[in-house]
Tab-separated table of C-alpha atoms in Angstrom:
chain	number	residue	atom	x	y	z
A	1	MET	CA	-0.069	-0.242	0.034
A	2	ASN	CA	2.828	2.301	0.019
A	3	GLY	CA	2.151	5.233	-2.315
A	4	LEU	CA	2.431	8.736	-2.968
A	5	HIS	CA	-0.540	11.560	-3.287
A	6	LEU	CA	0.165	14.516	-4.848
A	7	THR	CA	-2.477	17.729	-4.732
A	8	ALA	CA	-2.384	20.726	-6.612
A	9	ASP	CA	-4.904	23.547	-5.977
A	10	LEU	CA	-4.851	25.935	-8.990
A	11	SER	CA	-5.966	29.668	-8.941
A	12	GLY	CA	-6.388	32.241	-11.459
A	13	VAL	CA	-7.367	29.752	-14.347
A	14	GLU	CA	-9.414	31.127	-17.398
A	15	PRO	CA	-12.931	30.177	-16.680
A	16	ALA	CA	-13.588	30.102	-20.400
A	17	LEU	CA	-11.416	26.968	-21.240
A	18	PRO	CA	-13.061	23.859	-22.381
A	19	VAL	CA	-11.121	21.695	-19.869
A	20	MET	CA	-12.876	23.990	-17.240
A	21	LEU	CA	-16.480	23.910	-18.382
A	22	ASP	CA	-16.693	20.600	-21.051
A	23	PRO	CA	-16.490	17.243	-19.301
A	24	GLU	CA	-15.569	15.907	-22.843
A	25	ALA	CA	-12.685	18.004	-23.208
A	26	LEU	CA	-11.666	17.279	-19.504
A	27	ARG	CA	-11.940	13.537	-20.084
A	28	ALA	CA	-9.577	14.138	-23.254
A	29	LEU	CA	-7.183	15.710	-21.361
A	30	CYS	CA	-6.865	13.385	-18.574
A	31	LEU	CA	-6.895	10.313	-21.068
A	32	ARG	CA	-3.902	11.755	-22.736
A	33	ALA	CA	-2.075	12.919	-20.021
A	34	VAL	CA	-2.467	9.481	-17.917
A	35	GLU	CA	-1.377	7.788	-21.324
A	36	GLN	CA	1.534	10.001	-21.779
A	37	ALA	CA	2.795	9.434	-18.237
A	38	GLY	CA	2.603	5.921	-18.246
A	39	LEU	CA	-0.286	5.049	-16.154
A	40	GLY	CA	-3.237	3.095	-17.264
A	41	ALA	CA	-6.860	4.086	-16.938
A	42	VAL	CA	-9.145	1.264	-15.982
A	43	GLY	CA	-12.403	3.296	-15.464
A	44	GLU	CA	-13.672	6.715	-15.567
A	45	LEU	CA	-16.582	8.819	-14.534
A	46	PHE	CA	-17.201	12.881	-15.429
A	47	HIS	CA	-19.813	14.777	-14.099
A	48	ARG	CA	-20.909	18.280	-14.647
A	49	PHE	CA	-23.013	20.409	-12.051
A	50	THR	CA	-26.175	21.714	-13.281
A	51	PRO	CA	-26.088	25.399	-14.008
A	52	ALA	CA	-27.332	27.720	-10.826
A	53	PRO	CA	-30.021	30.391	-12.095
A	54	GLY	CA	-28.166	33.493	-13.605
A	55	CYS	CA	-24.893	31.573	-13.958
A	56	GLU	CA	-24.095	29.782	-16.962
A	57	GLN	CA	-20.989	28.595	-16.045
A	58	THR	CA	-20.500	25.418	-13.602
A	59	GLY	CA	-17.818	23.274	-12.605
A	60	ILE	CA	-16.985	19.542	-13.593
A	61	THR	CA	-15.678	16.826	-11.520
A	62	GLY	CA	-13.497	13.992	-13.100
A	63	VAL	CA	-12.413	11.142	-11.597
A	64	LEU	CA	-9.943	8.334	-13.598
A	65	LEU	CA	-9.674	4.965	-11.991
A	66	LEU	CA	-5.952	4.009	-12.499
A	67	ALA	CA	-4.520	0.472	-12.072
A	68	GLU	CA	-1.783	2.743	-9.769
A	69	SER	CA	-4.746	4.331	-7.770
A	70	HIS	CA	-6.927	7.572	-9.112
A	71	LEU	CA	-6.718	10.807	-10.715
A	72	ALA	CA	-9.254	13.314	-9.558
A	73	LEU	CA	-10.089	16.828	-10.552
A	74	HIS	CA	-12.510	19.506	-9.638
A	75	THR	CA	-13.200	22.772	-11.415
A	76	TRP	CA	-14.830	25.790	-10.254
A	77	PRO	CA	-14.670	28.038	-13.427
A	78	GLU	CA	-16.825	30.563	-11.441
A	79	LEU	CA	-13.902	30.825	-8.834
A	80	GLY	CA	-11.044	30.275	-11.692
A	81	GLY	CA	-10.210	27.501	-9.815
A	82	VAL	CA	-9.064	23.891	-9.898
A	83	THR	CA	-7.908	21.144	-7.273
A	84	VAL	CA	-6.265	18.081	-8.616
A	85	ASP	CA	-5.268	14.660	-7.161
A	86	VAL	CA	-2.781	12.105	-8.468
A	87	TYR	CA	-2.715	9.173	-6.379
A	88	VAL	CA	-0.289	6.090	-7.045
A	89	CYS	CA	0.639	3.093	-4.947
A	90	ASN	CA	3.963	1.900	-5.493
A	91	LEU	CA	3.348	-1.660	-5.073
A	92	GLY	CA	5.753	-3.820	-7.689
A	93	GLN	CA	7.568	-0.897	-8.585
A	94	ASP	CA	7.660	3.075	-8.075
A	95	ASN	CA	5.342	5.018	-9.766
A	96	SER	CA	6.332	8.203	-8.248
A	97	SER	CA	7.906	9.824	-11.293
A	98	LYS	CA	4.866	8.848	-13.363
A	99	ALA	CA	2.723	10.757	-10.756
A	100	GLU	CA	4.932	13.941	-11.004
A	101	ALA	CA	4.740	13.746	-14.581
A	102	LEU	CA	0.876	13.459	-14.724
A	103	MET	CA	0.890	16.472	-12.307
A	104	SER	CA	3.029	18.740	-14.209
A	105	ALA	CA	0.989	17.947	-17.571
A	106	LEU	CA	-2.144	18.737	-15.849
A	107	ILE	CA	-1.187	22.173	-14.265
A	108	GLU	CA	0.559	23.261	-17.525
A	109	ALA	CA	-2.949	22.510	-19.401
A	110	PHE	CA	-4.966	24.836	-17.013
A	111	ALA	CA	-2.152	27.288	-17.131
A	112	PRO	CA	-2.871	28.708	-13.523
A	113	ARG	CA	-1.829	32.315	-12.092
A	114	SER	CA	-0.753	30.446	-9.214
A	115	SER	CA	-0.647	26.919	-7.823
A	116	ARG	CA	-0.111	25.429	-4.399
A	117	ARG	CA	1.354	21.741	-4.175
A	118	GLN	CA	1.294	19.406	-1.527
A	119	GLN	CA	2.329	15.880	-1.390
A	120	LEU	CA	1.292	12.700	1.476
A	121	ARG	CA	3.431	9.598	1.728
A	122	ARG	CA	0.477	7.157	2.026
A	123	GLY	CA	0.257	3.483	3.658
B	1	MET	CA	-12.036	26.147	-3.317
B	2	ASN	CA	-11.147	26.305	0.619
B	3	GLY	CA	-11.513	22.543	1.776
B	4	LEU	CA	-10.788	19.692	3.965
B	5	HIS	CA	-8.946	16.461	2.594
B	6	LEU	CA	-8.903	13.750	5.107
B	7	THR	CA	-6.922	10.478	4.257
B	8	ALA	CA	-6.837	7.150	6.344
B	9	ASP	CA	-4.666	4.235	5.517
B	10	LEU	CA	-5.595	0.876	7.036
B	11	SER	CA	-3.862	-1.977	7.813
B	12	GLY	CA	-4.758	-5.378	9.702
B	13	VAL	CA	-8.270	-5.617	8.012
B	14	GLU	CA	-10.002	-8.812	7.507
B	15	PRO	CA	-9.343	-9.900	4.030
B	16	ALA	CA	-12.666	-11.666	3.773
B	17	LEU	CA	-14.894	-8.570	4.711
B	18	PRO	CA	-17.435	-8.167	1.876
B	19	VAL	CA	-16.428	-4.629	1.740
B	20	MET	CA	-13.069	-5.509	0.834
B	21	LEU	CA	-13.926	-8.011	-2.007
B	22	ASP	CA	-17.610	-6.957	-3.072
B	23	PRO	CA	-18.065	-3.933	-4.918
B	24	GLU	CA	-21.739	-4.083	-4.114
B	25	ALA	CA	-21.329	-4.538	-0.605
B	26	LEU	CA	-18.546	-1.491	-0.397
B	27	ARG	CA	-21.016	0.632	-2.574
B	28	ALA	CA	-23.741	0.062	-0.360
B	29	LEU	CA	-21.507	0.853	2.701
B	30	CYS	CA	-20.285	4.168	0.894
B	31	LEU	CA	-23.956	5.426	0.200
B	32	ARG	CA	-25.219	4.611	3.696
B	33	ALA	CA	-21.997	6.743	5.183
B	34	VAL	CA	-22.101	9.679	2.893
B	35	GLU	CA	-25.973	9.922	3.648
B	36	GLN	CA	-25.667	9.624	7.404
B	37	ALA	CA	-22.838	11.743	7.229
B	38	GLY	CA	-25.292	14.464	5.341
B	39	LEU	CA	-23.008	14.822	2.545
B	40	GLY	CA	-24.466	14.340	-0.940
B	41	ALA	CA	-23.462	11.927	-3.797
B	42	VAL	CA	-23.859	12.691	-7.128
B	43	GLY	CA	-22.099	10.127	-9.187
B	44	GLU	CA	-20.442	6.741	-8.571
B	45	LEU	CA	-17.923	4.111	-9.946
B	46	PHE	CA	-16.621	0.948	-8.558
B	47	HIS	CA	-14.086	-1.100	-10.176
B	48	ARG	CA	-12.877	-4.998	-9.035
B	49	PHE	CA	-9.625	-5.836	-10.342
B	50	THR	CA	-9.397	-8.884	-12.182
B	51	PRO	CA	-7.873	-11.751	-10.020
B	52	ALA	CA	-4.403	-12.592	-10.465
B	53	PRO	CA	-3.499	-16.399	-11.426
B	54	GLY	CA	-3.547	-18.389	-8.318
B	55	CYS	CA	-5.473	-15.762	-6.079
B	56	GLU	CA	-8.848	-15.584	-5.698
B	57	GLN	CA	-8.699	-12.040	-3.950
B	58	THR	CA	-8.527	-9.100	-5.714
B	59	GLY	CA	-9.142	-5.234	-4.566
B	60	ILE	CA	-11.738	-2.963	-5.348
B	61	THR	CA	-11.506	0.829	-6.161
B	62	GLY	CA	-14.706	2.857	-5.536
B	63	VAL	CA	-15.350	6.377	-5.804
B	64	LEU	CA	-18.502	8.414	-5.095
B	65	LEU	CA	-18.655	11.929	-6.273
B	66	LEU	CA	-20.014	14.166	-3.883
B	67	ALA	CA	-21.666	17.751	-4.341
B	68	GLU	CA	-19.208	18.404	-1.813
B	69	SER	CA	-16.036	17.059	-3.834
B	70	HIS	CA	-15.355	13.263	-3.712
B	71	LEU	CA	-14.844	10.016	-1.441
B	72	ALA	CA	-12.403	7.207	-2.970
B	73	LEU	CA	-11.393	3.985	-1.544
B	74	HIS	CA	-9.014	1.283	-2.603
B	75	THR	CA	-9.370	-2.185	-0.767
B	76	TRP	CA	-6.150	-4.479	-1.008
B	77	PRO	CA	-7.265	-7.707	0.450
B	78	GLU	CA	-4.366	-9.562	-0.498
B	79	LEU	CA	-2.409	-7.214	2.255
B	80	GLY	CA	-5.396	-6.444	4.282
B	81	GLY	CA	-5.125	-2.798	3.299
B	82	VAL	CA	-7.449	-0.003	2.821
B	83	THR	CA	-7.038	3.568	1.912
B	84	VAL	CA	-9.721	6.236	2.071
B	85	ASP	CA	-9.671	9.675	1.024
B	86	VAL	CA	-12.761	12.140	1.929
B	87	TYR	CA	-12.376	15.573	0.214
B	88	VAL	CA	-15.236	18.042	0.826
B	89	CYS	CA	-15.056	21.946	-0.441
B	90	ASN	CA	-16.205	24.333	2.140
B	91	LEU	CA	-17.868	26.894	0.067
B	92	GLY	CA	-21.439	28.211	1.258
B	93	GLN	CA	-20.679	26.036	4.541
B	94	ASP	CA	-18.247	24.213	6.617
B	95	ASN	CA	-18.340	20.682	5.823
B	96	SER	CA	-15.231	19.681	7.901
B	97	SER	CA	-17.285	17.941	10.495
B	98	LYS	CA	-19.284	15.797	7.987
B	99	ALA	CA	-16.227	14.731	6.508
B	100	GLU	CA	-14.700	13.596	9.925
B	101	ALA	CA	-18.049	11.842	10.587
B	102	LEU	CA	-17.631	10.103	7.145
B	103	MET	CA	-14.274	9.241	7.702
B	104	SER	CA	-15.133	7.849	10.993
B	105	ALA	CA	-17.937	5.315	9.989
B	106	LEU	CA	-15.933	4.122	7.096
B	107	ILE	CA	-12.924	3.237	9.409
B	108	GLU	CA	-15.281	1.639	11.903
B	109	ALA	CA	-16.791	-0.594	9.167
B	110	PHE	CA	-13.419	-1.660	7.907
B	111	ALA	CA	-12.328	-2.682	11.958
B	112	PRO	CA	-8.410	-1.980	11.165
B	113	ARG	CA	-5.949	-3.201	13.448
B	114	SER	CA	-4.171	0.188	12.718
B	115	SER	CA	-4.970	3.413	10.781
B	116	ARG	CA	-2.822	6.409	10.003
B	117	ARG	CA	-4.699	9.514	9.426
B	118	GLN	CA	-3.394	12.495	7.629
B	119	GLN	CA	-5.234	15.872	6.417
B	120	LEU	CA	-4.401	18.585	3.920
B	121	ARG	CA	-6.175	22.067	4.174
B	122	ARG	CA	-7.144	22.653	0.187
B	123	GLY	CA	-7.310	25.756	-1.815
């Protein structure tokens, strides 16, 4: 169960970016980034929240289940914010560098004005 | 985006517990615990990994998308281990006590010999 959990909380993200608003755009980004990092997606779930009255923008929650654990993102376009979780177990091999590569690719895609990164050793 | 992310890494869990092996049992536990904590599930995804040759036991990954963010669990019956993530945003109201209640209920359901809890302030 030894693992690494990376988090990034992004602010100052352009609210009109497709990956902030469109579940299909976010899904495509996640699948591409996971594959490029050398991790394996085994399941997916993307949910767009219902727009509130008077507000066209709404956030998305997206999760990819990985063979190595999971990736989860929440977007808050109304705040220009995104949170990202990349959690990998390190059973059999150390997936830490893949997790770091995945996180870097996702942060780059959102081009935030600032990001706050944290990490936990799991297990 | 202000939020609270709780993690628990459990060890010494009885591998034969239905919630360790059966996605439907884990799903029922999660939905009940989320409801009792006063949080709101808006989506779900449960995946059972394919048994390896010579090993009947396999783990489950389960995710509930919450109106308040997400709940994610991974079980490793072959190791007697479970990891739990409860992440709640605190927009509009402080959901921290609900997150703590949810985590406590889940840990109690797995009755681990030991647990390692950590938390991150998000946002």
